Amino acid sequence: MDHTLAWFWRLLWILMLWYLPPREVHGFFPNFWSRTMAFTWGSTTHQDMTEDAILNVTIRLFAEMPPFVKGKRFREEDFKDKTLLADDIFAAFYGPKVSVKRFRGAIAQVANANAAMDFENTTRDDPVLHFDSELIFSSNAWLLQTRKEILQAIRSEQYGIARDKLGQLLHSLQDFYSHSNWVELGNKQIHPDLAQPGHEIKSIAEADIPTCSDCIDWTCEGNLLEDVAAKGLLTTGYYGSQPEKPIGKCSHGGRFDDSRHEEPRGGINKDSSSLFFSPHHYLHQEAAALAQEATKHFLEKLWREIGSKQFMRLLDMSPATGLSFVVDTTGSMGDEINAAKNQAREIIDQRHGTPQEPDFYLLVPFHDPGFGPVHKTSDPEEFWKVFDDIIPLSGGDEPEMCLSALELALQYSPPYSEIFVFTDASAKDAHLKNSVESLSQEKKCKVTFLITEDPSRTRVKRETLAPDRFNLYVDLAHSSGGQIIFTDDKNIRQVAKVIGESSISSVTLFRHQKGNIFSLKGSHRKIKKRATELEVHQFWIDSLVDKVVVTIQGAIQAFEIWDPSGNVQMNKFHSGPLAKIESIGGIYRAFLSSPVHAGNWTLKLHSRGHYSVYIQGQSTLDFLYYFAVPVNGRHPGLFMMDSHPIEGLATYLVVMAMGLNQSESGSVQLQAVNLEGRTGSLAEVKLQEGAKRADLFVAELPANLLTSSNFSIVVHGVDGKGQKLERAAPQAATMVGSLLELSRDTPVFPGRPVSITWKVTNPGSYKKYHLKVNSVPQFPVNISRSRLQLGINQTGTGQISLHVPNATAPGSVITVTLQADLLHPAGEPSFAHIYLLVMPPPPVQILVSPVCEIASTETSCGPSQSLCHSMHWTVVLRVKDEAGIRSVRSEGGAVVPHQADGSAELITYTSDCCSQEAKLLVTNLLGEKYQCQVAAPPSALPGKAAPKPPEIVVKAGLAPPPPKALLWWTLLTVFLAIECLGL
């Protein structure tokens, strides 16, 4: 019965797809969710190939390195014929109880950048990026240019940009094996010249060589012409009508390719194992195996070129996190600066050579009116030299440029970083709060503030300062998952030890705040005025948590900690059966004794005012997440959004779990996710496993989830003994009303103008926006329009123009931020960020521009000008550009068609006879522009007919495609027959 129902639903879905409008997306299916949406569970996706290749190369790298755990050798053969999991690989190399969080995050970033090539508007329809339309030369030129950008980003330690570029390159590289006839030519090895500098791809079918025969079946076995195979010519399929498929050429094929109806019909793609999507589906596994092998080959060559250390940093193959400081350098900050230096020196000395050694060090100083520059390095001694030279500057007034410096730190810190801010002043630049909050949530960075407000210290105040002036820091710490700690200069050194406790394996178990004012002065005043109140908090500690620290601050007179068995310890006993308790000024820190008893713990507080509780532990059981929207069409899947979930868009939460098999009691089972607002639970949704992925889960967010405030994501499950587990994501999330996107498809060079495409989508009711744009560094930047009105399901697009000065250093990064303020209805702004890597200028070519050679001409023009509008002339130009051609446009901006001709391209321009010449603007893949001038050929002689373009001849006996009504019955009959036969 279940089998019959499964086929029934599959049939309904296929019939529904037949009526869906085409969506132009390309390549193997993008990710794990594609198999579920398309019922193609046997297909290999871009995500599968990318992740498996990275894990395979990681195993090879670890096997060549000296053993990290003394006496334990990492062996490649231990993983042979096993399902590869990042958890198992890390545990075998680094030992147990080591976090794989950053590594999983890096792999996901590469895989998602790969999949996004099929979803984003600027990439999904570009044949160059998908090895379509025989543009093999230009596609390989794009691979070579992207390879240069990856290497430049790595040299500049811009690993996040390098991962995005790597994912994009691997997508195109993998597409070659699905979209070309490489497999059909009988090749069992990867192409030796793809993405190889100095290598040239030869034997490409030229424009006048037919490649395919007609095929009216769903399976098109043998439709490649024998002459193509005999000569070993490479070809790829054409898709849709841009560019139009020439006579005799192969189509991509599949339901959503309109070109499959034009002779020769059918197609050659091997994207999936489904005959519905892929005419050469029977070769899918061979193509996927070669694509994965090519991915491994590229990754290994990249590793050998840049070295093991850089390659490990590229993919975050370390259980450590970075160390980021944002430090107020005004004259009153001497004690705080020394405390920060002391902690930095201790971490450098204590973690050297251990798995917790930071991968990078970052320092951003600030005062008023200055902030920056950013000092970032992977060399601890270089960092120390810069930090040790920091001294308090003159001045001592308030407020300061704290958020400007924090924004810089967030832009330059990689994901999952922990950033520590030292200051004793409020923020002068409070208008940046929303932007900073958006960046911290996008990058999943924790921000912890260490604030000294010493009653004995006097600052000069430019204005009357509100008693709640630090509330902004409280909100930012809470939304980012960090802490805010108030102390004084006498205790700052002890309090700063919280930095040394930071770890990528830290998990938040509980946090609560009552009120927002935690300053020591404010707390003491309130203790005298308020009666003591008993506050009771319960928190759960599971069997996979250790090294638990309870931090309590504020107006607390006393507290008690109760374990699940009923044992109790009061704060006056600094050393007891449950914890070691430290009192630092007005701050209590309780370090629970190991092993920590699993179960329900209780904290009883006797408070006289505002206070906060923050409880964290360490655990290998953790998760990463992102929000995604389903994309239908020929290659369905889940498109990861860089933003928060959007009201009105069907949205999924994707959860990547770590440490599921690290429990001594057995495997962990994750069951549901709870969305918790400040006033309680907003919704609970069940988790379902991703297809063939035991560590990947999906939950569909409720359609009625509407909230303008932050909410937390809490994952629930049980351990091997059936005891409950829960993990909360450190950062908060927020539903927003609009989706902002920024895109750029050519490299950035010094001294050249940069154009960025922006897009704002409004799934909800009518909205009015004010658009603003800025860049870091502050370069001249303009937006095409600053006011925007969008109705329901409307989209607005435009351009951002940026001028990059000639003196801009190659390897530097420009961060462009688009901010959309809601004018009506009033609401919180939305943000989008794009990170542009500045490349070295391309070498000066001998020729100013490639030569445009006339390949052929045709005209029907005569001597009479009165009939010139009804007569036309055509010129075909042959252009060879080593960078590859991106687009060709006429002076009026119209797109001019061009097609591949081996390693060159043919540009076909047609005009009526009233205009006798034209200038064509050619743009190559580097963004360089040049002109090709064309002129009408001599007029045809009177009385002679002008040649006609060749006609498409339909062979006798070939029926036209069946009408859709007939297809319904055909499909239904086929599938019912399958059911009856028990197939």
mmCIF file of C-alpha atoms in Angstrom, residues 120-123 741-746 755-759 799 833-834 836:
data_model
loop_
_atom_site.group_PDB
_atom_site.id
_atom_site.type_symbol
_atom_site.label_atom_id
_atom_site.label_comp_id
_atom_site.label_asym_id
_atom_site.label_seq_id
_atom_site.Cartn_x
_atom_site.Cartn_y
_atom_site.Cartn_z
ATOM 1 C CA GLU A 120 20.859 33.441 -7.789
ATOM 2 C CA ASN A 121 19.542 35.628 -10.592
ATOM 3 C CA THR A 122 22.980 36.744 -11.790
ATOM 4 C CA THR A 123 24.406 33.215 -12.044
ATOM 5 C CA GLU A 741 20.321 40.977 -2.158
ATOM 6 C CA LEU A 742 23.601 42.305 -3.576
ATOM 7 C CA SER A 743 25.517 40.699 -6.448
ATOM 8 C CA ARG A 744 28.597 41.339 -8.587
ATOM 9 C CA ASP A 745 29.756 39.013 -11.397
ATOM 10 C CA THR A 746 33.158 40.369 -12.472
ATOM 11 C CA SER A 755 28.896 48.152 -10.490
ATOM 12 C CA ILE A 756 26.863 46.123 -7.988
ATOM 13 C CA THR A 757 23.323 44.949 -8.624
ATOM 14 C CA TRP A 758 20.859 45.384 -5.776
ATOM 15 C CA LYS A 759 17.474 43.730 -5.418
ATOM 16 C CA GLN A 799 22.731 49.509 -9.451
ATOM 17 C CA HIS A 833 26.350 43.009 2.734
ATOM 18 C CA ILE A 834 28.732 42.106 -0.073
ATOM 19 C CA LEU A 836 34.583 42.589 -2.691
#
